[in-house]
One Martini backbone bead per residue (centre of mass of N, CA, C, O) as a GRO file, in nm:
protein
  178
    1UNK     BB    1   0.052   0.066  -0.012
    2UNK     BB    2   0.326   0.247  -0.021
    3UNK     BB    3   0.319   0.251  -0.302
    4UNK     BB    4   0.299   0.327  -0.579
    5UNK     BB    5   0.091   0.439  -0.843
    6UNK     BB    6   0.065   0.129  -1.043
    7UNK     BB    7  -0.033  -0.139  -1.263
    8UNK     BB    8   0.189  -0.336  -1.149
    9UNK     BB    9   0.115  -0.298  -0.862
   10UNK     BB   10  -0.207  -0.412  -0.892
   11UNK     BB   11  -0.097  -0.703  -1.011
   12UNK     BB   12   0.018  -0.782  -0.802
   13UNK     BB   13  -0.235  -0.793  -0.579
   14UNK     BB   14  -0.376  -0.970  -0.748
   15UNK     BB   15  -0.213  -1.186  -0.736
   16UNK     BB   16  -0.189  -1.220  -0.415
   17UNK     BB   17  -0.446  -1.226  -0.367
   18UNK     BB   18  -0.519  -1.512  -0.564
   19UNK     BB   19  -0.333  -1.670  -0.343
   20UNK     BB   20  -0.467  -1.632  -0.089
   21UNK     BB   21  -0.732  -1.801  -0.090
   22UNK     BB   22  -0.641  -2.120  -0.099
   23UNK     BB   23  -0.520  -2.055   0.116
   24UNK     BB   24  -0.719  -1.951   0.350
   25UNK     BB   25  -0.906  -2.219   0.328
   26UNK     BB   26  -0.701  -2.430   0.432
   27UNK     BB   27  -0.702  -2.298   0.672
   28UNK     BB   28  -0.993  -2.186   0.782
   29UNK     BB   29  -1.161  -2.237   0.517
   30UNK     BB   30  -1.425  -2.159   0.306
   31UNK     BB   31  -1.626  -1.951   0.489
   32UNK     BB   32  -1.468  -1.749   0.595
   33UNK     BB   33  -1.423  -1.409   0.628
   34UNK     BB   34  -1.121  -1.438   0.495
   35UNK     BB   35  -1.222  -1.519   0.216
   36UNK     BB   36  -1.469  -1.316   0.168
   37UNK     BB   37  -1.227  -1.069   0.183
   38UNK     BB   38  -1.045  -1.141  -0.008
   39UNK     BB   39  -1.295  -1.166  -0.280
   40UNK     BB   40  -1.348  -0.863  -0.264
   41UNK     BB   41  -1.085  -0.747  -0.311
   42UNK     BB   42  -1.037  -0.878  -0.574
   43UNK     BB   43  -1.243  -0.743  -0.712
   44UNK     BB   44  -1.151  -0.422  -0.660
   45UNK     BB   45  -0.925  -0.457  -0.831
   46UNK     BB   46  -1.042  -0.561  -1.099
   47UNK     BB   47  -1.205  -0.318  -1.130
   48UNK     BB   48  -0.973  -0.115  -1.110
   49UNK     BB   49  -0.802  -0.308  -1.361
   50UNK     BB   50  -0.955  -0.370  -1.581
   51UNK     BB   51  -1.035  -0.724  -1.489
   52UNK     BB   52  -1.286  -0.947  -1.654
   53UNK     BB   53  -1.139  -1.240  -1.610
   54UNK     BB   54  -1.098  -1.209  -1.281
   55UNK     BB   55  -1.394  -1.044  -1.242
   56UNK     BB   56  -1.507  -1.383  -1.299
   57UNK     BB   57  -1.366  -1.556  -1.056
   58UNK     BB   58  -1.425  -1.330  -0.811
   59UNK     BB   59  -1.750  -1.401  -0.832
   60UNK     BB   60  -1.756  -1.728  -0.819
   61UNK     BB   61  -1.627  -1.724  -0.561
   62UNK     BB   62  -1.870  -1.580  -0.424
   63UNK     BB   63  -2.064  -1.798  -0.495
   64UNK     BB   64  -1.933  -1.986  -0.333
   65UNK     BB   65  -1.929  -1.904  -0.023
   66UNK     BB   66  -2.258  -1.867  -0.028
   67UNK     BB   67  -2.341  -2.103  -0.085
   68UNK     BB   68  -2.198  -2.268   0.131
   69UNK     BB   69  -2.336  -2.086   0.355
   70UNK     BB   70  -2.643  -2.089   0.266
   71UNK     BB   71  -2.644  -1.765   0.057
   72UNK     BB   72  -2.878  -1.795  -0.168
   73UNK     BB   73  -2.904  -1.488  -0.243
   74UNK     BB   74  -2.593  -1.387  -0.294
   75UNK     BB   75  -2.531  -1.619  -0.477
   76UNK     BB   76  -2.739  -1.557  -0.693
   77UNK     BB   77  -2.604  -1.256  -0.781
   78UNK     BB   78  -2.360  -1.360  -0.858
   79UNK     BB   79  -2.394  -1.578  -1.074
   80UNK     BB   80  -2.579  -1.353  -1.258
   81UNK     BB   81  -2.355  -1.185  -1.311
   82UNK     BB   82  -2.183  -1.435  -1.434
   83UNK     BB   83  -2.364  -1.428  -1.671
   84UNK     BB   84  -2.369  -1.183  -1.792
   85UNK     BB   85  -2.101  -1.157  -1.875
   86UNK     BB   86  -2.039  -1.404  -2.027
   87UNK     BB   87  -2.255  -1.303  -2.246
   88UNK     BB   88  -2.069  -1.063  -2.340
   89UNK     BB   89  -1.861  -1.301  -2.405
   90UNK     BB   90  -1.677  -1.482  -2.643
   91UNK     BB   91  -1.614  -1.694  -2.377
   92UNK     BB   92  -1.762  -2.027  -2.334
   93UNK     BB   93  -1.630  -2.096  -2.066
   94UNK     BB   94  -1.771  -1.859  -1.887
   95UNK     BB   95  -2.057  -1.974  -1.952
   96UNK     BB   96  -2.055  -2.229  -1.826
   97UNK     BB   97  -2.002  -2.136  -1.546
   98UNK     BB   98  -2.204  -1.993  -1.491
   99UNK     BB   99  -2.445  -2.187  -1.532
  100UNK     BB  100  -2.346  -2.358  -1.311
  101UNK     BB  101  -2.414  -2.160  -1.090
  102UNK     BB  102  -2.711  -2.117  -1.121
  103UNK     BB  103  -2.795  -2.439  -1.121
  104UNK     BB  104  -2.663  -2.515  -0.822
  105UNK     BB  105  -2.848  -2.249  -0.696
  106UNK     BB  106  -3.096  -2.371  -0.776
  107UNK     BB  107  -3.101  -2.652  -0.677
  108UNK     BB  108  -3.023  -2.565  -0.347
  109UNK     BB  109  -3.359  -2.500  -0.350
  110UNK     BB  110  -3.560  -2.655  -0.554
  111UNK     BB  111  -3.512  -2.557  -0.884
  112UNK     BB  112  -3.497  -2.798  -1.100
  113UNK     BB  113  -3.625  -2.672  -1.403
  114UNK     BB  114  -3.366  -2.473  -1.374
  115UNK     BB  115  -3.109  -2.674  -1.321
  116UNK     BB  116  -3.167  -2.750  -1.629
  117UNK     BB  117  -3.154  -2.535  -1.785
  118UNK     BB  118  -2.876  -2.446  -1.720
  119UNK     BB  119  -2.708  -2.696  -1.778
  120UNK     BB  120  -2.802  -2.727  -2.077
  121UNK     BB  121  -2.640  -2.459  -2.164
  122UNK     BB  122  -2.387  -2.519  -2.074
  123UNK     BB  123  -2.326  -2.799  -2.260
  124UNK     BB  124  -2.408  -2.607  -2.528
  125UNK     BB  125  -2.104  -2.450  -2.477
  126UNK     BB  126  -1.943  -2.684  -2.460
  127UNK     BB  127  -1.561  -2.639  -2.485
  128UNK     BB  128  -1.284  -2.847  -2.458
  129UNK     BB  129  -1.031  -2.666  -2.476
  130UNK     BB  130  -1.133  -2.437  -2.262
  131UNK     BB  131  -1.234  -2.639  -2.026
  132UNK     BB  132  -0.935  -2.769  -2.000
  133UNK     BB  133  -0.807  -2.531  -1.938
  134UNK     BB  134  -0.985  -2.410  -1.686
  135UNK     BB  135  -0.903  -2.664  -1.529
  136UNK     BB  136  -0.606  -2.609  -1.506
  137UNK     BB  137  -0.622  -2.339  -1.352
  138UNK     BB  138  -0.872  -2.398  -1.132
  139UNK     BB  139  -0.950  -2.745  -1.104
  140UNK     BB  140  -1.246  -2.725  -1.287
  141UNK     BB  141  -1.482  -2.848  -1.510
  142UNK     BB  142  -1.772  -2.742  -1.569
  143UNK     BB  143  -1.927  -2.945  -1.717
  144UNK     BB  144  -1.931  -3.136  -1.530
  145UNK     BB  145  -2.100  -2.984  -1.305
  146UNK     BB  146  -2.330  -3.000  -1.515
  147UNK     BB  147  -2.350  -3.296  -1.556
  148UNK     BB  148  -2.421  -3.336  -1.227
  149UNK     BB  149  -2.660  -3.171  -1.197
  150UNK     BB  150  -2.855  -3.316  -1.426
  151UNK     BB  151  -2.854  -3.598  -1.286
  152UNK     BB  152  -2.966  -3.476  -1.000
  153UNK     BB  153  -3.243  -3.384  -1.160
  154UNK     BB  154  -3.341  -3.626  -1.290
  155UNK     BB  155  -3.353  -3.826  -1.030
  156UNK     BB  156  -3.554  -3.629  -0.889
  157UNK     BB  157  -3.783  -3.662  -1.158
  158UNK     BB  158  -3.711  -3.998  -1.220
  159UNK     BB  159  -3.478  -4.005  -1.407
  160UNK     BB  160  -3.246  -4.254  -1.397
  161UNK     BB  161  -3.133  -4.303  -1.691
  162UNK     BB  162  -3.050  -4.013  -1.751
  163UNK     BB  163  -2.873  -4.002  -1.542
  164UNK     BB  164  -2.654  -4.243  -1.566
  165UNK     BB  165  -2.593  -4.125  -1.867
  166UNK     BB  166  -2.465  -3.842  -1.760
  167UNK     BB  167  -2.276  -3.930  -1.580
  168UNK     BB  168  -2.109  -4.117  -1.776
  169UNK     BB  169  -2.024  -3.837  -1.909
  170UNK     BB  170  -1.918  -3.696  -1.673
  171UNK     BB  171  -1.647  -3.907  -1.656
  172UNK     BB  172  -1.550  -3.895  -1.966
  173UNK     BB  173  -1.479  -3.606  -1.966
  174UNK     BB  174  -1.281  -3.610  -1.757
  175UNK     BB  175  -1.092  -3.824  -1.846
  176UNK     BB  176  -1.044  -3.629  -2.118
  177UNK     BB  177  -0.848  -3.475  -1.950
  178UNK     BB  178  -0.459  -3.391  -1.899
   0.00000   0.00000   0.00000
């Protein structure tokens, strides 16, 4: 903070907050303050340094630690957010993910036919090379959890033959990640 303000400066920050998460994660918890803290720093930095692509993991990340404490109104805001941005943007890795979060926000909820209407637009979006490459940065691959979301709404609404055909994607899927 006592460094002169230049770009550099920023990227720096960003990039230190962005290592600081997953480290407060595993000592603190995944929902705790300093995590919540954490990750709205980095909103406000990726905002400041007008950084589209990481303050779209920013609100994801937000987005997770809501769902995960059952703030399910404010997960729902930060999802949407990442709807909105995703959409605009001609990246669908992005809209991949936003779907996801959207559709397990809806899940959570009891929102069947919403998580199952997302989850199958996300699958709809889903190009192998930049969702393979999103699993390498961040060790997730979006369509798997969207193919997991969709088997877990089929079987809940009777439909086991095609939850079970959908996990099987879901199964083939990861194992086609490098």
């Amino acid at each position: 903070e006592t460094l002169p303000q230049s770009s550099s400066r920023l990227a720096q920050q960003l990039r230190s907050q962005t290592l600081l998460v997953p480290a407060l994660m595993a000592l603190k918890g995944h929902t705790s303050m300093e995590v919540e803290q954490a990750y709205l720093r980095a909103q406000a930095l990726c905002e400041e340094a007008g950084d589209t692509h990481q303050l779209f993991f920013a609100r994801l990340g937000l987005f997770r630690f809501y769902n995960t404490r059952g703030a399910y109104c404010q997960a729902y805001e930060y999802a949407t957010l990442c709807l909105t941005q995703a959409t605009a943007q001609p990246d669908t890795t992005l809209l991949v993910g936003a779907h996801y979060a959207v559709g397990l926000n809806a899940f959570y909820q009891g929102q069947l036919t919403e998580a199952q209407a997302q989850t199958a637009q996300g699958i709809a979006s889903y190009t192998p090379t930049q969702c393979q490459t999103y699993a390498r940065e961040y060790g997730f691959n979006p369509v798997v959890g969207c193919l997991l979301i969709g088997a877990a709404t089929l079987w809940l609404q009777g439909y086991p033959d095609q939850a079970q055909h959908q996990i099987g994607k879901a199964l083939h899927t990861a194992q086609e990640q490098p």
